[in-house]
CSV table of N, CA, C and O in Angstrom, one decimal:
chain,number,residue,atom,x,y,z
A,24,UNK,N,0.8,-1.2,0.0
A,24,UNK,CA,0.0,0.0,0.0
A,24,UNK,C,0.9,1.2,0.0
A,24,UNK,O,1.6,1.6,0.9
A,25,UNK,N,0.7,1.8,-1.0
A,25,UNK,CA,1.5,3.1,-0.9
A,25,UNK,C,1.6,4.3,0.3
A,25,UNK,O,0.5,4.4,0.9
A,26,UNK,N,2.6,5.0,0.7
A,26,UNK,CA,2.4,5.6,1.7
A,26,UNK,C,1.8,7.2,1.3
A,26,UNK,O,1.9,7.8,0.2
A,27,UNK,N,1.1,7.4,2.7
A,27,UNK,CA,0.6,8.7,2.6
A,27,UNK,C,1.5,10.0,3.0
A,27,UNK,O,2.6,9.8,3.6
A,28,UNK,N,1.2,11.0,2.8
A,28,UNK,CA,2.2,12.3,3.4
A,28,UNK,C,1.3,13.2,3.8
A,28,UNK,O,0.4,13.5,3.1
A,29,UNK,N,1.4,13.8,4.8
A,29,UNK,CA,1.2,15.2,5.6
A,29,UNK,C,2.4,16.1,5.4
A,29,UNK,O,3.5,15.9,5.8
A,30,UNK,N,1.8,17.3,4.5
A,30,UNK,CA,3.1,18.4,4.3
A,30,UNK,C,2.7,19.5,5.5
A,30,UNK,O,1.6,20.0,5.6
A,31,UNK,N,3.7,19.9,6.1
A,31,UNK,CA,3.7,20.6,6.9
A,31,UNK,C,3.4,22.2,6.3
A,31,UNK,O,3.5,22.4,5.1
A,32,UNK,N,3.0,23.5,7.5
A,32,UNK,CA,2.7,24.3,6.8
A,32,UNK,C,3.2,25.2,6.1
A,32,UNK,O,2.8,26.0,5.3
A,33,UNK,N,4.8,24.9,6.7
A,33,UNK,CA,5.8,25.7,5.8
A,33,UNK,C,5.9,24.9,4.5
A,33,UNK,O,6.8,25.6,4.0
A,34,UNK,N,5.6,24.0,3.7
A,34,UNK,CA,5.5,23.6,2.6
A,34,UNK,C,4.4,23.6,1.8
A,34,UNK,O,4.2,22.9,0.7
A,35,UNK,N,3.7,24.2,2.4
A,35,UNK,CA,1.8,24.8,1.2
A,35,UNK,C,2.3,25.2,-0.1
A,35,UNK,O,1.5,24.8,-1.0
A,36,UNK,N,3.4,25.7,-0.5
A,36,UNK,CA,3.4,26.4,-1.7
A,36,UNK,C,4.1,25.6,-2.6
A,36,UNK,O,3.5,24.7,-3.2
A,37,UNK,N,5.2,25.9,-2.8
A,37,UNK,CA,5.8,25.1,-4.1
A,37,UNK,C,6.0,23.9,-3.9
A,37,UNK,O,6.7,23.5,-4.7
A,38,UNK,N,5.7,23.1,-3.1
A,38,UNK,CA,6.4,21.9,-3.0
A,38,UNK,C,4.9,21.3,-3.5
A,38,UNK,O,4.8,20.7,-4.6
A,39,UNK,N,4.0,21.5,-2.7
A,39,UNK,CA,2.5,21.4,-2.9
A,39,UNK,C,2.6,21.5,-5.0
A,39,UNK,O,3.0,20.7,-5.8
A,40,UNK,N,2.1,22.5,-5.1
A,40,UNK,CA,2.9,22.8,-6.6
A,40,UNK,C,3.0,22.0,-7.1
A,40,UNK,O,2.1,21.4,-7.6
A,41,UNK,N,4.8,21.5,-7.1
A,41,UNK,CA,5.3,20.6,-7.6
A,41,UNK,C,4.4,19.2,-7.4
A,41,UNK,O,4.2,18.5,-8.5
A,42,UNK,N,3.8,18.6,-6.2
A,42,UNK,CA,3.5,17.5,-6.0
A,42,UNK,C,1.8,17.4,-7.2
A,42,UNK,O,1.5,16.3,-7.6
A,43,UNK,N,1.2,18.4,-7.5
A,43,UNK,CA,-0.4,18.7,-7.5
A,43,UNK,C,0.2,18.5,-9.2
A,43,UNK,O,-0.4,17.6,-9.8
A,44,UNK,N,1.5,19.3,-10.0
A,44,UNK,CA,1.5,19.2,-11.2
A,44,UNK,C,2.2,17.3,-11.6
A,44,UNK,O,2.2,16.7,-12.7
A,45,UNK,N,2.6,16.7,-10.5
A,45,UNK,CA,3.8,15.3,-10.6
A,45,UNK,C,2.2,14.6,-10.9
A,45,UNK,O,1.9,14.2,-12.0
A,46,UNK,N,1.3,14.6,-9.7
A,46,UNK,CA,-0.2,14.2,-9.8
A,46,UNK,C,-0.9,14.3,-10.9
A,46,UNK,O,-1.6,13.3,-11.1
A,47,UNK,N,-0.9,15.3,-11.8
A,47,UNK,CA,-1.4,15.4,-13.1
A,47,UNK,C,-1.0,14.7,-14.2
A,47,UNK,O,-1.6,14.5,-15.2
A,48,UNK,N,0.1,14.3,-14.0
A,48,UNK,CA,0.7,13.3,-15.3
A,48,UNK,C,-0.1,11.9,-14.8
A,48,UNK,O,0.0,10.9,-15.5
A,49,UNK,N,-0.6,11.9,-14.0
A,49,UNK,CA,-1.2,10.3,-13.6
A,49,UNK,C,-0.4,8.8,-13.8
A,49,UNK,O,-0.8,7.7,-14.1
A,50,UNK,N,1.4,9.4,-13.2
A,50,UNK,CA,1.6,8.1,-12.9
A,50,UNK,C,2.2,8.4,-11.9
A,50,UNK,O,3.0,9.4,-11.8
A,51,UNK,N,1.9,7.3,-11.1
A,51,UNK,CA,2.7,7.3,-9.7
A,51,UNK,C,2.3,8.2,-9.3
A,51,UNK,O,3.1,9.1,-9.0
A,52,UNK,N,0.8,8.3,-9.1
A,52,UNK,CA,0.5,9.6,-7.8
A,52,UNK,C,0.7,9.2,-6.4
A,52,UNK,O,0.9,8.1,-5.9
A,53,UNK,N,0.7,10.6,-5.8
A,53,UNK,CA,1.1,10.2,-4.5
A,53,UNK,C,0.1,11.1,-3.6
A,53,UNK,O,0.1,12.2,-3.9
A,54,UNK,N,-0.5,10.8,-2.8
A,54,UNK,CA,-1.5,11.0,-2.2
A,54,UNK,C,-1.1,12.0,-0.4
A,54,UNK,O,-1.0,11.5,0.7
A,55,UNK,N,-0.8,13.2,-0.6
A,55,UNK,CA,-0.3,14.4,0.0
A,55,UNK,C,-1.7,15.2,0.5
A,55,UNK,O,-2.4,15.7,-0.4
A,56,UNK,N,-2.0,15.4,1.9
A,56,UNK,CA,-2.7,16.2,2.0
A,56,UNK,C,-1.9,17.9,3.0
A,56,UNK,O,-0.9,17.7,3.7
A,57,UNK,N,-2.2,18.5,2.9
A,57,UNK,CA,-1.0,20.1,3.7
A,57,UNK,C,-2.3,20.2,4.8
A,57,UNK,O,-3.5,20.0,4.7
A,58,UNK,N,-0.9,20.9,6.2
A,58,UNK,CA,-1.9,21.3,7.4
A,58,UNK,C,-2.4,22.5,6.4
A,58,UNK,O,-1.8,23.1,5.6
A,59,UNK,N,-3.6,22.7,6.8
A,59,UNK,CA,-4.7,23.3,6.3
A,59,UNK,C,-5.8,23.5,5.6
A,59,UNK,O,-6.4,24.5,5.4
A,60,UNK,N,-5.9,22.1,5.2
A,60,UNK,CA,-6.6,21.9,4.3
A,60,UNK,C,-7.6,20.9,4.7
A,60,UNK,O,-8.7,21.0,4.2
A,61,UNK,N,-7.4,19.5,5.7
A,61,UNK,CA,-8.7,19.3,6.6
A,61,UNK,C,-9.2,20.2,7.9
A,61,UNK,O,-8.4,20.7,8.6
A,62,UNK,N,-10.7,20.3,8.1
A,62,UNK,CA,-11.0,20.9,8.7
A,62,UNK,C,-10.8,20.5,10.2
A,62,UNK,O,-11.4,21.2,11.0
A,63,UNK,N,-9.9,19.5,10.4
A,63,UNK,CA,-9.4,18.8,11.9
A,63,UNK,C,-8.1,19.2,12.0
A,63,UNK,O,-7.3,18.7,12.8
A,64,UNK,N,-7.6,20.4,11.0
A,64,UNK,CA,-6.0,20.3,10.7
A,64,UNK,C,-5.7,21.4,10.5
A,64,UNK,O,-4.9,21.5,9.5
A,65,UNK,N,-6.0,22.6,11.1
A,65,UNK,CA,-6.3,23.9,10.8
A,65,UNK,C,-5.0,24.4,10.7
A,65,UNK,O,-4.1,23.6,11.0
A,66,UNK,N,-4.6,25.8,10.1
A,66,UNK,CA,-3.3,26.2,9.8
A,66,UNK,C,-2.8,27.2,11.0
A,66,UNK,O,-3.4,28.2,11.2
A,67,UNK,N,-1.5,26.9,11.7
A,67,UNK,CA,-1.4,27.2,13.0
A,67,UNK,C,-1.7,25.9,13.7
A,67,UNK,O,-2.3,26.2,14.8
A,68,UNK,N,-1.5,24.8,13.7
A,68,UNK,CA,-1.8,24.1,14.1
A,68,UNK,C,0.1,23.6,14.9
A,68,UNK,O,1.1,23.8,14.3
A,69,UNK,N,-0.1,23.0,16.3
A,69,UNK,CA,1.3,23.2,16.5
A,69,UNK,C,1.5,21.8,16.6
A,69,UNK,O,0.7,20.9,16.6
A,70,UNK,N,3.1,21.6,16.9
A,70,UNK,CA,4.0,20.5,15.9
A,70,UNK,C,3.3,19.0,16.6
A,70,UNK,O,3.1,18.0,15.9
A,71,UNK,N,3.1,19.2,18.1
A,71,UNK,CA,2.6,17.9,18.8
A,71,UNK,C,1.1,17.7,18.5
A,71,UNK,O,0.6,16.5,18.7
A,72,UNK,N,0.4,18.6,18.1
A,72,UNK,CA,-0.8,18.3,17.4
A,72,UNK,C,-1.2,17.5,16.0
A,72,UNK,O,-2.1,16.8,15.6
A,73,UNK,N,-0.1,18.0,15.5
A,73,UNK,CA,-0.3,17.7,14.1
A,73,UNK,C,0.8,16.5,14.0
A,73,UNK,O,1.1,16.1,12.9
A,74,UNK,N,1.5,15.6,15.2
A,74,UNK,CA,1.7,14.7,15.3
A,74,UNK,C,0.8,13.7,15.6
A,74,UNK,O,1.2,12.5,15.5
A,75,UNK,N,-0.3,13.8,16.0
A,75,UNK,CA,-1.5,13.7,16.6
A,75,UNK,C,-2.0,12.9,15.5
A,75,UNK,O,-1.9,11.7,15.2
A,76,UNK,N,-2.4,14.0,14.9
A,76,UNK,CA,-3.2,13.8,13.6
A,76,UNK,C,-2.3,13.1,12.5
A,76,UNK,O,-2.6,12.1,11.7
A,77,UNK,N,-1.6,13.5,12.6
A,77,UNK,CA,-0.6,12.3,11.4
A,77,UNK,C,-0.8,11.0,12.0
A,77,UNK,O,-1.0,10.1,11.2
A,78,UNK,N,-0.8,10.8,13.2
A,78,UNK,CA,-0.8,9.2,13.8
A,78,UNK,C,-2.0,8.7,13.1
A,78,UNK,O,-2.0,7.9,12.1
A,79,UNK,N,-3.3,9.2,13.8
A,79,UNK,CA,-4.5,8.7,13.5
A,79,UNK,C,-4.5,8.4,12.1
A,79,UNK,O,-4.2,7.3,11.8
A,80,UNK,N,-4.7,9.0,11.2
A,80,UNK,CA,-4.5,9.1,9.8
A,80,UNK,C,-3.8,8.1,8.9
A,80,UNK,O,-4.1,7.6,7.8
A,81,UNK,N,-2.3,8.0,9.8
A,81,UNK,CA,-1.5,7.2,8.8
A,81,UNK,C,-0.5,7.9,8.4
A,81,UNK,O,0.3,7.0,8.2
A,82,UNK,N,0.0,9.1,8.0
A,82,UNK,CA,0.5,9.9,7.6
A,82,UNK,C,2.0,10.1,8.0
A,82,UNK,O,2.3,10.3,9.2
A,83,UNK,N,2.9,10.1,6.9
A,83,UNK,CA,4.5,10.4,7.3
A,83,UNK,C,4.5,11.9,7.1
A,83,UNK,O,4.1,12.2,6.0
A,84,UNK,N,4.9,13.0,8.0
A,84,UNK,CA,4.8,14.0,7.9
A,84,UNK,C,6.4,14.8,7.6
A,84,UNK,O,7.4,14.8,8.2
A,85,UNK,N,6.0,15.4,6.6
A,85,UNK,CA,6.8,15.7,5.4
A,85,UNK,C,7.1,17.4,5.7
A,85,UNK,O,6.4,18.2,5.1
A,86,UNK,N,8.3,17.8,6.6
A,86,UNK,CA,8.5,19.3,7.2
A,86,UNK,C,9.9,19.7,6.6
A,86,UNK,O,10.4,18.9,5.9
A,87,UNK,N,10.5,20.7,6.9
A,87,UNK,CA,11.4,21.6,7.2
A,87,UNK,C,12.0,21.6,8.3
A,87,UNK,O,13.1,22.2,8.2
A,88,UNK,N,11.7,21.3,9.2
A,88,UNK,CA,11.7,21.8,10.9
A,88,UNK,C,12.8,21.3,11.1
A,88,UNK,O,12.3,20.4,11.7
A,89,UNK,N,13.7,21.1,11.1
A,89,UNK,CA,15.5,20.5,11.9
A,89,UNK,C,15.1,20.5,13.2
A,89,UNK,O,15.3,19.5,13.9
A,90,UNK,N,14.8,21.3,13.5
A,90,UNK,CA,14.7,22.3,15.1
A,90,UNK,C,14.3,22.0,15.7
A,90,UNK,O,14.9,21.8,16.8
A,91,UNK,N,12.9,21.6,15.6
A,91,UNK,CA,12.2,21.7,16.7
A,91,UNK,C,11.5,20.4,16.4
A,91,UNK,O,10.9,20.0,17.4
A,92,UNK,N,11.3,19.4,15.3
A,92,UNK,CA,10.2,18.8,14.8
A,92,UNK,C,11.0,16.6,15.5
A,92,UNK,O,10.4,15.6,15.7
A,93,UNK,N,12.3,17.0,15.5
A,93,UNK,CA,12.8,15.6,15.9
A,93,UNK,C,12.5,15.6,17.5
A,93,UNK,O,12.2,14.5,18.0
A,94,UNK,N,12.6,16.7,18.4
A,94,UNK,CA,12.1,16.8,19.7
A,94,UNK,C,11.0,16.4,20.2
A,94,UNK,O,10.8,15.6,21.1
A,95,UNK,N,9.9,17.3,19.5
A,95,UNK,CA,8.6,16.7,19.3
A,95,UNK,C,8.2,15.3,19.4
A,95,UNK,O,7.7,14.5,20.3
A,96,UNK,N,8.7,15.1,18.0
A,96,UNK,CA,8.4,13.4,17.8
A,96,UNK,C,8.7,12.9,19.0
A,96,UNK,O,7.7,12.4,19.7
A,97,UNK,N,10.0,12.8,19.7
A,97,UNK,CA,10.6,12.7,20.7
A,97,UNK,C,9.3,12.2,22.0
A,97,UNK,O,8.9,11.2,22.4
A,98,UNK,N,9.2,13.6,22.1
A,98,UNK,CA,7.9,13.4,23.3
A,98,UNK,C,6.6,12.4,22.5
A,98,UNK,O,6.1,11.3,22.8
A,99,UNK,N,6.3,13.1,21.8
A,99,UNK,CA,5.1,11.9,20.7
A,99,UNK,C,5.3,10.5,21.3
A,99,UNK,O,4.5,10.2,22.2
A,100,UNK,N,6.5,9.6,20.9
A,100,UNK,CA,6.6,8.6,21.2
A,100,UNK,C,6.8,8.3,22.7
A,100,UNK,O,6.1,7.5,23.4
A,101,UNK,N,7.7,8.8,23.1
A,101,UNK,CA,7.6,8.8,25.0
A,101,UNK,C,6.4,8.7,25.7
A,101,UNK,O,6.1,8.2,26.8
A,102,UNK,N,5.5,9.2,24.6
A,102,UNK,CA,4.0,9.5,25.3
A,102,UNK,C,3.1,8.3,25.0
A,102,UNK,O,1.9,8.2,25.3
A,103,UNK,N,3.7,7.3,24.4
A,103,UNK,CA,3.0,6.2,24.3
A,103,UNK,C,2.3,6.5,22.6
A,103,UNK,O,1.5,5.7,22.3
A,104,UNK,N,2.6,7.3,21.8
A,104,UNK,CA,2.4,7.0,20.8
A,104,UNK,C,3.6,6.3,19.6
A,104,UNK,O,4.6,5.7,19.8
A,105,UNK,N,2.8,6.9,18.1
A,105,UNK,CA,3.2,5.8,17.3
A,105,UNK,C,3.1,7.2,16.1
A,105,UNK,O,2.4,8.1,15.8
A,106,UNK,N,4.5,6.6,15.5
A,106,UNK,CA,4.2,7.6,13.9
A,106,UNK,C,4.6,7.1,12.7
A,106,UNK,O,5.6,6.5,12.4
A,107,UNK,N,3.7,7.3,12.0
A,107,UNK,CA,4.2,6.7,10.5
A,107,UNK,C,5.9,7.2,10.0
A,107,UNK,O,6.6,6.5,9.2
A,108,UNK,N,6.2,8.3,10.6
A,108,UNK,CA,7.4,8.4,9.9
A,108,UNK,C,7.2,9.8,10.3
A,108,UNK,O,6.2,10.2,10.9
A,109,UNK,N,8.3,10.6,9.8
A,109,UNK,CA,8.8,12.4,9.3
A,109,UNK,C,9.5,12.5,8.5
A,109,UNK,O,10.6,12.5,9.0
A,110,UNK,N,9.5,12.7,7.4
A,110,UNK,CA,10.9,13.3,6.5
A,110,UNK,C,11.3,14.5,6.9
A,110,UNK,O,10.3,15.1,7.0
A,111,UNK,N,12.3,15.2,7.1
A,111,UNK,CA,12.8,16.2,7.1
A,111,UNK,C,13.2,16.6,6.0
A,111,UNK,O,14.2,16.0,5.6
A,112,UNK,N,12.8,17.5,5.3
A,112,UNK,CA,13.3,18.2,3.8
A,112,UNK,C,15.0,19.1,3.6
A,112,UNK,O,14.5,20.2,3.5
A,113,UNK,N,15.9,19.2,3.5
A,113,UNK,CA,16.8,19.6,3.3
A,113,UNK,C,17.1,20.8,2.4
A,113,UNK,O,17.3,20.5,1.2
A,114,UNK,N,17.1,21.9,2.6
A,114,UNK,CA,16.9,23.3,1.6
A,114,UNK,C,17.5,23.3,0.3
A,114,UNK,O,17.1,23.9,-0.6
A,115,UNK,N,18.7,22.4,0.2
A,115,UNK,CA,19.2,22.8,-0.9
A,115,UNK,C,19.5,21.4,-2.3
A,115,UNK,O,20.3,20.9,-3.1
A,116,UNK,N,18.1,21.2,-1.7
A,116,UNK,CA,17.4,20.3,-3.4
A,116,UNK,C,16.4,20.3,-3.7
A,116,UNK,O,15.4,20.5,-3.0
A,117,UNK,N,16.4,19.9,-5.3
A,117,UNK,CA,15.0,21.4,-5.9
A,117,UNK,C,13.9,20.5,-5.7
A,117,UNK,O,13.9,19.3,-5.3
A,118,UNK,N,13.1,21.1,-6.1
A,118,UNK,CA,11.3,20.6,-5.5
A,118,UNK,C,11.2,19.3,-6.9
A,118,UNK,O,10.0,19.1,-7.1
A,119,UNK,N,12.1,18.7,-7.7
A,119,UNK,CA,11.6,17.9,-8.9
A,119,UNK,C,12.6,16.6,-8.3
A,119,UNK,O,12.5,15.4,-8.8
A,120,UNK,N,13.5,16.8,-7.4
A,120,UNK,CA,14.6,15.6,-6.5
A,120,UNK,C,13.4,15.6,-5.3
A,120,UNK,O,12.7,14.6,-5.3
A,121,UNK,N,13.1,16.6,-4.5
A,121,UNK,CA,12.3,15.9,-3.8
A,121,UNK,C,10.9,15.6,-3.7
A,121,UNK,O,10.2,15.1,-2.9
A,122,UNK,N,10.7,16.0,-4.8
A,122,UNK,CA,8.6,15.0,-5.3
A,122,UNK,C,9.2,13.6,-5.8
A,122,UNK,O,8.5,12.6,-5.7
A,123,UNK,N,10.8,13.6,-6.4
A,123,UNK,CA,10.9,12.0,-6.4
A,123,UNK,C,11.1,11.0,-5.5
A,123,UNK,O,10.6,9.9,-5.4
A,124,UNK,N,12.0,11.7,-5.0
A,124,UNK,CA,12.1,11.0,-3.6
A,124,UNK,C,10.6,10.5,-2.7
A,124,UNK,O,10.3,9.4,-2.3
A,125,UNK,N,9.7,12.0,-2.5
A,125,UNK,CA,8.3,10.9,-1.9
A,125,UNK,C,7.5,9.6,-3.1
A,125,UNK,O,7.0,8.5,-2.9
A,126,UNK,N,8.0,10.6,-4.5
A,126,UNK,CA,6.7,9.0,-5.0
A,126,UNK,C,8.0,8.0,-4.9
A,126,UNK,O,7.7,6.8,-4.8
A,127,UNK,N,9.4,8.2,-5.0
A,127,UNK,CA,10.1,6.5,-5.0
A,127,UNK,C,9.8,6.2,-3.9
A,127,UNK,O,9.9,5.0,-3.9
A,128,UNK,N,9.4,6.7,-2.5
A,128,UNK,CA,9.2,6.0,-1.4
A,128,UNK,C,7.8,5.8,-1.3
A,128,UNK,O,7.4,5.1,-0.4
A,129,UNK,N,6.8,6.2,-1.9
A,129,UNK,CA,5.7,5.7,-1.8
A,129,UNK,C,5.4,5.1,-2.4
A,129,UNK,O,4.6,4.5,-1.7
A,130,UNK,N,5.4,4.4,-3.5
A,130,UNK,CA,5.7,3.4,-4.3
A,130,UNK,C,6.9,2.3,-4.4
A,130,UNK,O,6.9,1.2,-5.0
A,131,UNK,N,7.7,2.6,-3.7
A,131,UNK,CA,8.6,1.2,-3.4
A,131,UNK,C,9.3,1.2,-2.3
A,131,UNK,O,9.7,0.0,-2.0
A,132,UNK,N,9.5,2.2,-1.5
A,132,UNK,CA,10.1,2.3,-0.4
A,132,UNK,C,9.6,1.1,1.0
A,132,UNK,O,8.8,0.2,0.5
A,133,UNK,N,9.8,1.0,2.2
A,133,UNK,CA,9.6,0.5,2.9
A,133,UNK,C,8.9,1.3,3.8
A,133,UNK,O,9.6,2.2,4.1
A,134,UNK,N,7.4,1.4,4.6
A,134,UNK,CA,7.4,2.1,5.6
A,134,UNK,C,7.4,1.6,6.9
A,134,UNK,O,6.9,2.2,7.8
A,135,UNK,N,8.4,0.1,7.0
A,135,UNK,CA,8.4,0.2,8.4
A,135,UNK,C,10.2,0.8,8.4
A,135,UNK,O,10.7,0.6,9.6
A,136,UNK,N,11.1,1.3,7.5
A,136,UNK,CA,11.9,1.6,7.5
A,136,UNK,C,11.7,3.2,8.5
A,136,UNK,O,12.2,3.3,9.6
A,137,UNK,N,11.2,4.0,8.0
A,137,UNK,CA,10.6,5.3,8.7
A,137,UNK,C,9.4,5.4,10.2
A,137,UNK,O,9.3,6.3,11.0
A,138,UNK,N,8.9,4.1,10.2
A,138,UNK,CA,8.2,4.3,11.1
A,138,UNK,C,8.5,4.5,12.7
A,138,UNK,O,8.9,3.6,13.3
A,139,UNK,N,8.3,5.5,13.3
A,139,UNK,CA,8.0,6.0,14.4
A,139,UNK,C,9.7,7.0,14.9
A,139,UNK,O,10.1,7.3,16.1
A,140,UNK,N,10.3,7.1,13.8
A,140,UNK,CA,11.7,7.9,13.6
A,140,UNK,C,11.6,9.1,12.3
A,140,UNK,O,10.6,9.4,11.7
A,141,UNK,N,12.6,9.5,12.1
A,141,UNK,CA,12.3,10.7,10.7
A,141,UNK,C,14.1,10.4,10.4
A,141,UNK,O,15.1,10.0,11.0
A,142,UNK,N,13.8,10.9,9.0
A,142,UNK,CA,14.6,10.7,8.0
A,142,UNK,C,14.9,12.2,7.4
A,142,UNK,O,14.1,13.2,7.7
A,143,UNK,N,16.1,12.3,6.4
A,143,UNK,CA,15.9,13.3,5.9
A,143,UNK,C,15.8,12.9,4.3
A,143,UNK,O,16.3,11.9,3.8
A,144,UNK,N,15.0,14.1,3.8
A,144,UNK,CA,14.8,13.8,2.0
A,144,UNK,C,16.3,15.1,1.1
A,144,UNK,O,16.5,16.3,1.2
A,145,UNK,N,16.6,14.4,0.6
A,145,UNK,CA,17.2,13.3,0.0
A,145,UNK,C,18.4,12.9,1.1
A,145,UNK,O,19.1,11.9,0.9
């Protein structure tokens, strides 16, 4: 089963973008929803929340955050939960390396490789 992604809210724009136009060629879509866009998932939503919500869901959540976002998880799991994964995005590769990177891992990747730890893309 291919894996799902939660893009964090610093990634609404181009990456989104990139992922909505990879989606339109109709192969190998990849199934990305951004905080803001369910109405349980409001924007402003903060990092242990929206760990929350990726759990329930299913969702490897796909951020920016170096900082603050491996800590989190950190407590997430301490707390008796469970996460599909996090990628951490890396600033200096372009948005057409990293929409490959999610569809090669959602399409062939492993997700107990990621699960309940974060990774960075690429």
């Amino acid at each position: 089963m291919p894996v799902k992604y939660l893009l964090d809210e610093h990634l609404r724009g181009a990456l989104w973008t990139a992922v909505l136009h990879h989606n339109a060629a109709g192969v190998d879509p990849i199934d990305v929803v951004r905080v803001g866009d369910p109405p349980d998932l409001p924007l402003g939503t903060k990092d242990p929340d929206l760990l929350l919500w990726a759990e329930r869901e299913g969702r490897v959540v796909v951020t920016k955050d170096c900082g603050t976002m491996p800590t989190h998880l950190g407590h997430h799991l301490r707390s008796g939960h469970h996460s599909a994964g996090v990628f951490i995005v890396r600033g200096h590769f372009t948005l057409p390396q990293i929409v490959f990177h999610l569809v090669l891992f959602s399409h062939a990747g492993d997700p107990a490789t990621i699960e309940d730890q974060f990774d960075f893309i690429p």
